[in-house]
Tab-separated table of C-alpha atoms in Angstrom:
chain	number	residue	atom	x	y	z
A	24	MET	CA	-25.935	-9.794	5.207
A	25	ASN	CA	-26.096	-6.513	4.390
A	26	ALA	CA	-27.697	-4.893	0.958
A	27	ILE	CA	-25.039	-4.324	-1.757
A	28	ALA	CA	-23.439	-0.498	-2.412
A	29	GLU	CA	-25.877	1.726	-3.789
A	30	PRO	CA	-26.333	2.084	-7.354
A	31	ALA	CA	-24.984	5.761	-7.482
A	32	GLU	CA	-21.853	4.686	-6.082
A	33	ARG	CA	-19.007	3.663	-8.362
A	34	LEU	CA	-16.228	1.583	-7.368
A	35	ALA	CA	-12.914	1.129	-9.758
A	36	ILE	CA	-10.119	-1.694	-8.785
A	37	ILE	CA	-6.973	-0.516	-10.354
A	38	ILE	CA	-4.101	-3.141	-10.264
A	39	VAL	CA	-0.705	-2.072	-11.094
A	40	ALA	CA	1.369	-5.027	-13.064
A	41	TYR	CA	4.677	-5.540	-13.537
A	42	ASN	CA	5.892	-9.573	-14.615
A	43	SER	CA	2.428	-10.573	-12.765
A	44	ALA	CA	1.617	-13.396	-15.066
A	45	ASP	CA	1.953	-15.868	-12.080
A	46	ALA	CA	-0.654	-13.613	-9.597
A	47	LEU	CA	-2.950	-12.193	-11.499
A	48	PRO	CA	-5.236	-14.786	-12.587
A	49	GLY	CA	-5.916	-15.349	-8.708
A	50	LEU	CA	-6.568	-11.896	-8.110
A	51	LEU	CA	-8.845	-11.489	-11.056
A	52	ASP	CA	-10.454	-14.776	-10.047
A	53	SER	CA	-11.289	-13.308	-6.698
A	54	ILE	CA	-12.580	-10.008	-8.309
A	55	GLN	CA	-15.139	-11.890	-10.425
A	56	GLN	CA	-16.506	-14.120	-7.780
A	57	HIS	CA	-17.345	-11.247	-5.702
A	58	ARG	CA	-17.871	-8.582	-8.246
A	59	THR	CA	-21.837	-8.788	-7.048
A	60	GLU	CA	-21.136	-7.081	-3.877
A	61	VAL	CA	-20.807	-3.753	-5.857
A	62	ALA	CA	-23.320	-2.592	-8.082
A	63	ARG	CA	-21.179	-0.713	-10.422
A	64	LEU	CA	-17.730	-1.931	-10.660
A	65	ASP	CA	-14.681	-1.233	-13.300
A	66	VAL	CA	-11.541	-3.122	-13.017
A	67	PHE	CA	-8.453	-1.578	-15.026
A	68	VAL	CA	-5.009	-3.581	-15.131
A	69	ILE	CA	-2.049	-0.886	-15.958
A	70	ASP	CA	0.754	-3.083	-17.036
A	71	ASN	CA	4.365	-1.159	-16.657
A	72	ASP	CA	6.238	-2.808	-19.781
A	73	SER	CA	5.580	-6.549	-17.994
A	74	HIS	CA	7.970	-8.995	-20.379
A	75	ASP	CA	5.580	-11.983	-19.474
A	76	ASP	CA	2.257	-12.831	-20.379
A	77	SER	CA	0.675	-10.354	-17.709
A	78	VAL	CA	-0.994	-8.321	-20.592
A	79	ALA	CA	-2.623	-11.360	-22.650
A	80	ILE	CA	-3.906	-12.858	-18.653
A	81	SER	CA	-5.657	-9.847	-18.128
A	82	GLN	CA	-7.042	-9.340	-21.458
A	83	ALA	CA	-8.796	-12.587	-21.538
A	84	HIS	CA	-10.071	-13.108	-18.132
A	85	PRO	CA	-13.843	-12.929	-17.900
A	86	VAL	CA	-13.872	-10.275	-15.172
A	87	GLY	CA	-13.593	-7.929	-18.663
A	88	ALA	CA	-10.823	-5.686	-17.079
A	89	ILE	CA	-9.904	-2.332	-19.300
A	90	VAL	CA	-6.199	-3.336	-19.887
A	91	VAL	CA	-3.793	-0.537	-20.457
A	92	PRO	CA	-0.068	-1.215	-21.450
A	93	THR	CA	2.116	1.619	-20.537
A	94	ARG	CA	5.223	0.353	-22.632
A	95	ARG	CA	7.368	1.462	-19.833
A	96	ASN	CA	7.650	1.306	-16.086
A	97	GLY	CA	7.054	4.409	-14.488
A	98	GLY	CA	6.342	2.915	-11.033
A	99	TYR	CA	3.526	1.965	-8.991
A	100	ALA	CA	2.163	5.560	-8.114
A	101	ALA	CA	2.649	6.633	-12.256
A	102	GLY	CA	0.346	3.281	-12.577
A	103	ILE	CA	-2.206	4.241	-10.038
A	104	ASN	CA	-2.195	7.465	-11.732
A	105	ILE	CA	-3.307	6.411	-15.295
A	106	GLY	CA	-5.999	4.357	-13.718
A	107	ALA	CA	-7.371	6.921	-11.520
A	108	ALA	CA	-7.427	8.885	-14.592
A	109	LEU	CA	-8.965	6.590	-16.587
A	110	ALA	CA	-11.748	5.688	-13.944
A	111	GLY	CA	-12.868	9.380	-13.494
A	112	PRO	CA	-13.156	11.792	-10.293
A	113	GLU	CA	-16.700	10.607	-9.386
A	114	ALA	CA	-15.281	6.721	-8.682
A	115	HIS	CA	-14.015	5.357	-5.423
A	116	LEU	CA	-10.839	3.684	-6.133
A	117	LEU	CA	-9.603	0.348	-4.731
A	118	ILE	CA	-6.014	-0.158	-5.434
A	119	LEU	CA	-4.844	-3.788	-4.944
A	120	ASN	CA	-1.337	-5.526	-5.599
A	121	PRO	CA	-1.336	-8.329	-8.038
A	122	ASP	CA	-0.092	-10.829	-5.575
A	123	THR	CA	-3.332	-9.892	-3.005
A	124	ARG	CA	-6.771	-11.880	-3.087
A	125	LEU	CA	-10.181	-10.433	-2.019
A	126	GLN	CA	-11.943	-12.290	0.238
A	127	PRO	CA	-15.946	-12.439	0.579
A	128	GLY	CA	-17.276	-9.150	1.575
A	129	THR	CA	-14.378	-7.034	1.249
A	130	MET	CA	-15.600	-4.196	-1.028
A	131	ARG	CA	-19.033	-4.050	0.366
A	132	LEU	CA	-17.555	-3.876	3.741
A	133	LEU	CA	-14.722	-1.072	2.621
A	134	LEU	CA	-17.450	0.790	0.844
A	135	GLU	CA	-19.591	0.929	3.812
A	136	ARG	CA	-16.857	2.443	6.079
A	137	ILE	CA	-16.393	5.397	3.676
A	138	VAL	CA	-20.151	6.564	3.865
A	139	ASP	CA	-18.620	8.190	7.288
A	140	PRO	CA	-17.848	11.539	5.522
A	141	ARG	CA	-14.559	11.594	7.581
A	142	ILE	CA	-13.247	8.793	6.427
A	143	GLY	CA	-11.189	9.257	3.482
A	144	VAL	CA	-9.488	5.813	3.025
A	145	ALA	CA	-10.443	2.347	4.259
A	146	VAL	CA	-8.058	-0.544	4.291
A	147	PRO	CA	-8.751	-4.201	4.743
A	148	LYS	CA	-6.794	-6.930	7.056
A	149	LEU	CA	-4.309	-8.683	5.351
A	150	LEU	CA	-3.540	-12.031	5.987
A	151	HIS	CA	-0.772	-14.126	4.748
A	152	ASP	CA	-1.422	-17.032	2.495
A	153	ASP	CA	-1.413	-19.458	5.680
A	154	GLY	CA	-4.197	-17.236	6.901
A	155	THR	CA	-2.357	-15.663	9.470
A	156	LEU	CA	-2.007	-11.894	10.398
A	157	ALA	CA	-0.005	-9.660	8.385
A	158	ALA	CA	0.895	-6.647	10.250
A	159	SER	CA	0.427	-4.153	8.041
A	160	LEU	CA	-0.653	-0.688	10.056
A	161	ARG	CA	2.161	2.092	10.677
A	162	ARG	CA	2.987	5.006	12.588
A	163	GLU	CA	4.224	8.106	11.018
A	164	PRO	CA	7.944	7.843	10.558
A	165	SER	CA	9.953	9.608	13.299
A	166	VAL	CA	13.087	9.371	15.392
A	167	ILE	CA	11.880	7.688	17.258
A	168	THR	CA	10.301	4.949	15.688
A	169	ALA	CA	13.513	4.585	13.361
A	170	TRP	CA	15.764	4.458	16.456
A	171	SER	CA	13.118	2.068	17.938
A	172	ASP	CA	13.579	-0.537	15.256
A	173	ALA	CA	17.520	-0.167	14.635
A	174	LEU	CA	18.183	-0.938	18.631
A	175	VAL	CA	15.791	-3.684	19.333
A	176	GLY	CA	14.351	-5.019	16.309
A	177	THR	CA	10.838	-4.141	14.681
A	178	ALA	CA	9.222	-6.804	16.287
A	179	VAL	CA	10.198	-6.101	19.555
A	180	ALA	CA	9.496	-2.269	19.131
A	181	ALA	CA	6.309	-2.805	17.464
A	182	ARG	CA	5.475	-4.781	20.662
A	183	MET	CA	6.785	-1.904	22.624
A	184	GLY	CA	4.252	0.379	20.755
A	185	LEU	CA	7.574	2.350	19.915
A	186	GLY	CA	8.360	1.375	16.194
A	187	GLU	CA	6.695	1.866	13.066
A	188	ILE	CA	5.037	-0.931	12.830
A	189	VAL	CA	1.642	-0.966	14.902
A	190	ALA	CA	1.280	-4.281	16.859
A	191	SER	CA	-2.071	-3.282	18.926
A	192	LYS	CA	-4.080	-6.164	19.156
A	193	ASP	CA	-7.128	-4.478	19.786
A	194	LEU	CA	-7.004	-2.382	16.429
A	195	TYR	CA	-6.226	-5.465	14.689
A	196	GLU	CA	-9.296	-7.016	15.878
A	197	LYS	CA	-11.724	-4.594	16.136
A	198	GLY	CA	-10.440	-1.927	13.571
A	199	GLY	CA	-10.166	1.842	13.867
A	200	GLU	CA	-8.677	5.364	12.653
A	201	ILE	CA	-5.140	4.628	11.568
A	202	GLU	CA	-2.177	6.999	10.141
A	203	TRP	CA	-0.993	4.705	7.293
A	204	ALA	CA	-1.042	0.946	5.981
A	205	SER	CA	0.363	-0.948	3.686
A	206	GLY	CA	-0.377	0.177	-0.054
A	207	ALA	CA	-1.065	-3.242	-1.114
A	208	ALA	CA	-4.686	-2.912	-0.673
A	209	LEU	CA	-6.738	0.059	0.052
A	210	LEU	CA	-9.948	1.959	-1.260
A	211	VAL	CA	-9.846	5.648	-1.473
A	212	SER	CA	-13.012	7.520	-1.672
A	213	ALA	CA	-13.886	9.674	-4.323
A	214	GLU	CA	-13.837	12.599	-2.114
A	215	ALA	CA	-10.484	12.278	-0.343
A	216	ARG	CA	-8.741	11.727	-3.653
A	217	ARG	CA	-10.103	14.733	-5.401
A	218	ALA	CA	-8.554	16.506	-2.267
A	219	ALA	CA	-5.301	14.719	-1.839
A	220	GLY	CA	-4.595	15.182	-5.668
A	221	GLU	CA	-2.482	12.587	-7.984
A	222	TRP	CA	-0.146	10.172	-6.145
A	223	ASP	CA	3.522	11.278	-6.322
A	224	GLU	CA	5.567	9.519	-8.934
A	225	SER	CA	8.632	10.789	-7.870
A	226	PHE	CA	8.814	7.703	-5.229
A	227	PHE	CA	8.802	5.060	-8.100
A	228	LEU	CA	8.006	2.331	-5.629
A	229	TYR	CA	7.621	2.671	-1.770
A	230	SER	CA	6.939	5.360	0.647
A	231	GLU	CA	4.273	6.391	-1.996
A	232	GLU	CA	1.577	5.381	0.419
A	233	VAL	CA	3.259	7.101	3.283
A	234	ASP	CA	3.235	10.255	1.521
A	235	TYR	CA	-0.340	9.805	0.170
A	236	LEU	CA	-2.123	8.834	3.393
A	237	ARG	CA	-0.246	11.902	4.728
A	238	ARG	CA	-1.983	14.057	2.379
A	239	VAL	CA	-5.293	12.548	2.540
A	240	ARG	CA	-5.026	13.278	6.874
A	241	ASP	CA	-3.497	16.893	5.609
A	242	ALA	CA	-6.908	17.728	3.533
A	243	GLY	CA	-9.171	16.722	6.739
A	244	PHE	CA	-9.713	12.545	6.323
A	245	THR	CA	-8.688	9.985	8.298
A	246	PRO	CA	-7.979	6.460	7.495
A	247	ALA	CA	-9.497	3.242	8.856
A	248	TYR	CA	-8.947	0.253	9.113
A	249	VAL	CA	-11.624	-2.205	8.517
A	250	ALA	CA	-10.664	-5.760	10.295
A	251	GLN	CA	-13.698	-7.690	9.266
A	252	ALA	CA	-12.759	-6.920	5.353
A	253	HIS	CA	-9.904	-9.434	4.265
A	254	VAL	CA	-7.682	-9.581	1.779
A	255	THR	CA	-4.942	-12.281	1.395
A	256	HIS	CA	-1.404	-10.577	0.399
A	257	LYS	CA	1.952	-12.772	-0.481
A	258	GLY	CA	4.309	-9.812	-0.452
A	259	GLY	CA	7.737	-9.271	0.988
A	260	ALA	CA	9.429	-9.205	-2.373
A	261	TYR	CA	11.834	-6.437	-0.907
A	262	HIS	CA	13.467	-9.057	1.209
A	263	GLU	CA	14.752	-11.073	-1.613
A	264	SER	CA	16.122	-8.119	-3.810
A	265	THR	CA	19.029	-5.894	-3.030
A	266	TYR	CA	17.524	-3.397	-5.440
A	267	LEU	CA	14.396	-3.507	-3.861
A	268	SER	CA	15.783	-3.135	-0.207
A	269	ALA	CA	18.059	-0.439	-1.278
A	270	LEU	CA	15.239	1.427	-2.908
A	271	MET	CA	12.939	1.251	0.304
A	272	THR	CA	15.563	2.866	2.075
A	273	THR	CA	16.285	5.722	-0.168
A	274	ASN	CA	12.555	6.569	-0.345
A	275	ARG	CA	12.051	6.409	3.595
A	276	ILE	CA	15.113	8.735	3.775
A	277	ARG	CA	13.845	10.992	0.699
A	278	TYR	CA	10.130	11.111	2.583
A	279	PHE	CA	11.221	11.862	6.043
A	280	ARG	CA	13.743	14.737	4.642
A	281	ARG	CA	10.777	16.574	2.981
A	282	HIS	CA	8.877	16.728	6.325
A	283	HIS	CA	11.628	17.979	8.671
A	284	GLY	CA	14.490	19.689	8.813
A	285	PRO	CA	18.316	18.911	8.248
A	286	LEU	CA	19.086	17.717	11.741
A	287	ALA	CA	16.146	15.619	12.423
A	288	THR	CA	17.069	13.562	8.976
A	289	TRP	CA	20.087	12.968	9.972
A	290	VAL	CA	19.324	11.737	12.907
A	291	PHE	CA	16.729	9.536	11.089
A	292	ARG	CA	19.208	8.547	8.487
A	293	MET	CA	21.528	7.201	11.109
A	294	ALA	CA	19.229	4.999	12.817
A	295	LEU	CA	18.914	3.375	9.381
A	296	ILE	CA	22.690	2.928	9.211
A	297	VAL	CA	23.250	1.645	12.424
A	298	GLY	CA	20.125	-0.801	12.186
A	299	SER	CA	21.603	-2.122	8.941
A	300	THR	CA	24.681	-2.365	10.088
A	301	MET	CA	23.589	-4.319	13.167
A	302	ARG	CA	21.782	-6.858	10.760
A	303	THR	CA	24.348	-7.268	7.556
A	304	PRO	CA	25.198	-10.848	8.598
A	305	LEU	CA	21.386	-11.653	8.340
A	306	GLY	CA	21.463	-11.152	4.394
A	307	ARG	CA	22.083	-9.160	1.468
A	308	GLY	CA	19.137	-6.860	1.563
A	309	HIS	CA	20.423	-5.481	4.746
A	310	ARG	CA	23.889	-4.773	3.206
A	311	ALA	CA	22.309	-3.171	0.269
A	312	ALA	CA	19.912	-1.053	2.738
A	313	LEU	CA	23.234	0.042	4.124
A	314	ARG	CA	24.792	1.432	1.384
A	315	ALA	CA	21.771	3.104	0.326
A	316	ALA	CA	21.561	4.634	3.935
A	317	LEU	CA	24.963	5.682	3.640
A	318	ALA	CA	24.255	7.498	0.336
A	319	GLY	CA	21.017	8.914	1.418
């Protein structure tokens, strides 16, 4: 086993919680179990006005987290920004969803990847609760990815290499450079975060990681996938919520509009409308996404 990170390196874990009492103990336990992989580790739990026991659970846990009750739900990006400010500009940031669990060696492996000064963000392999692979890697949203996903479905489009989801077996097995990935678990180097600036709080939830990793790339850094680093992630909450399904669709359009002209944005939005229309019989989430796309 490789040596732990050098003492000069400081890692701050940021967890943004919202009614996360059921999930937090498992994550905090996993951090406590593996904290010796890093010489200097701080843990921040930023609570977005939870109405359950998220704050009390975090305060009582032996991991010794610094718990910040924000007393408002400003969104995921706002919570990250609060934690980043408390961590200070010299810390590398490991951002984790409350429903994730660190596996052995993950923190060490991610830190080792950003020793390469070109690599500004390192993301681990995400696994479902049953140990199967979660396809967490993505391509930059485009008219081609949107229409491919709409017409043939995300799974088929991914296998064809045309959709937003990346399905490259070689990349998931060996790792490599990527465009962006799920924001459930990612490590940002101190250098990259200083160059990219704060997370955009206007997204509230969803598409904030797409925006942030684009700014990391624009600043001259490369995100990388570390296939040997593993994190378990429950995820998928938006499938069960009409509000979250609509919000995800709205923010996808907002992000695309920010980087493209009116005609391209209209074509992109039409792809979301067509795709959601084709899938309305599959559930309320698709119908909510259609309404959001029509309003977008």
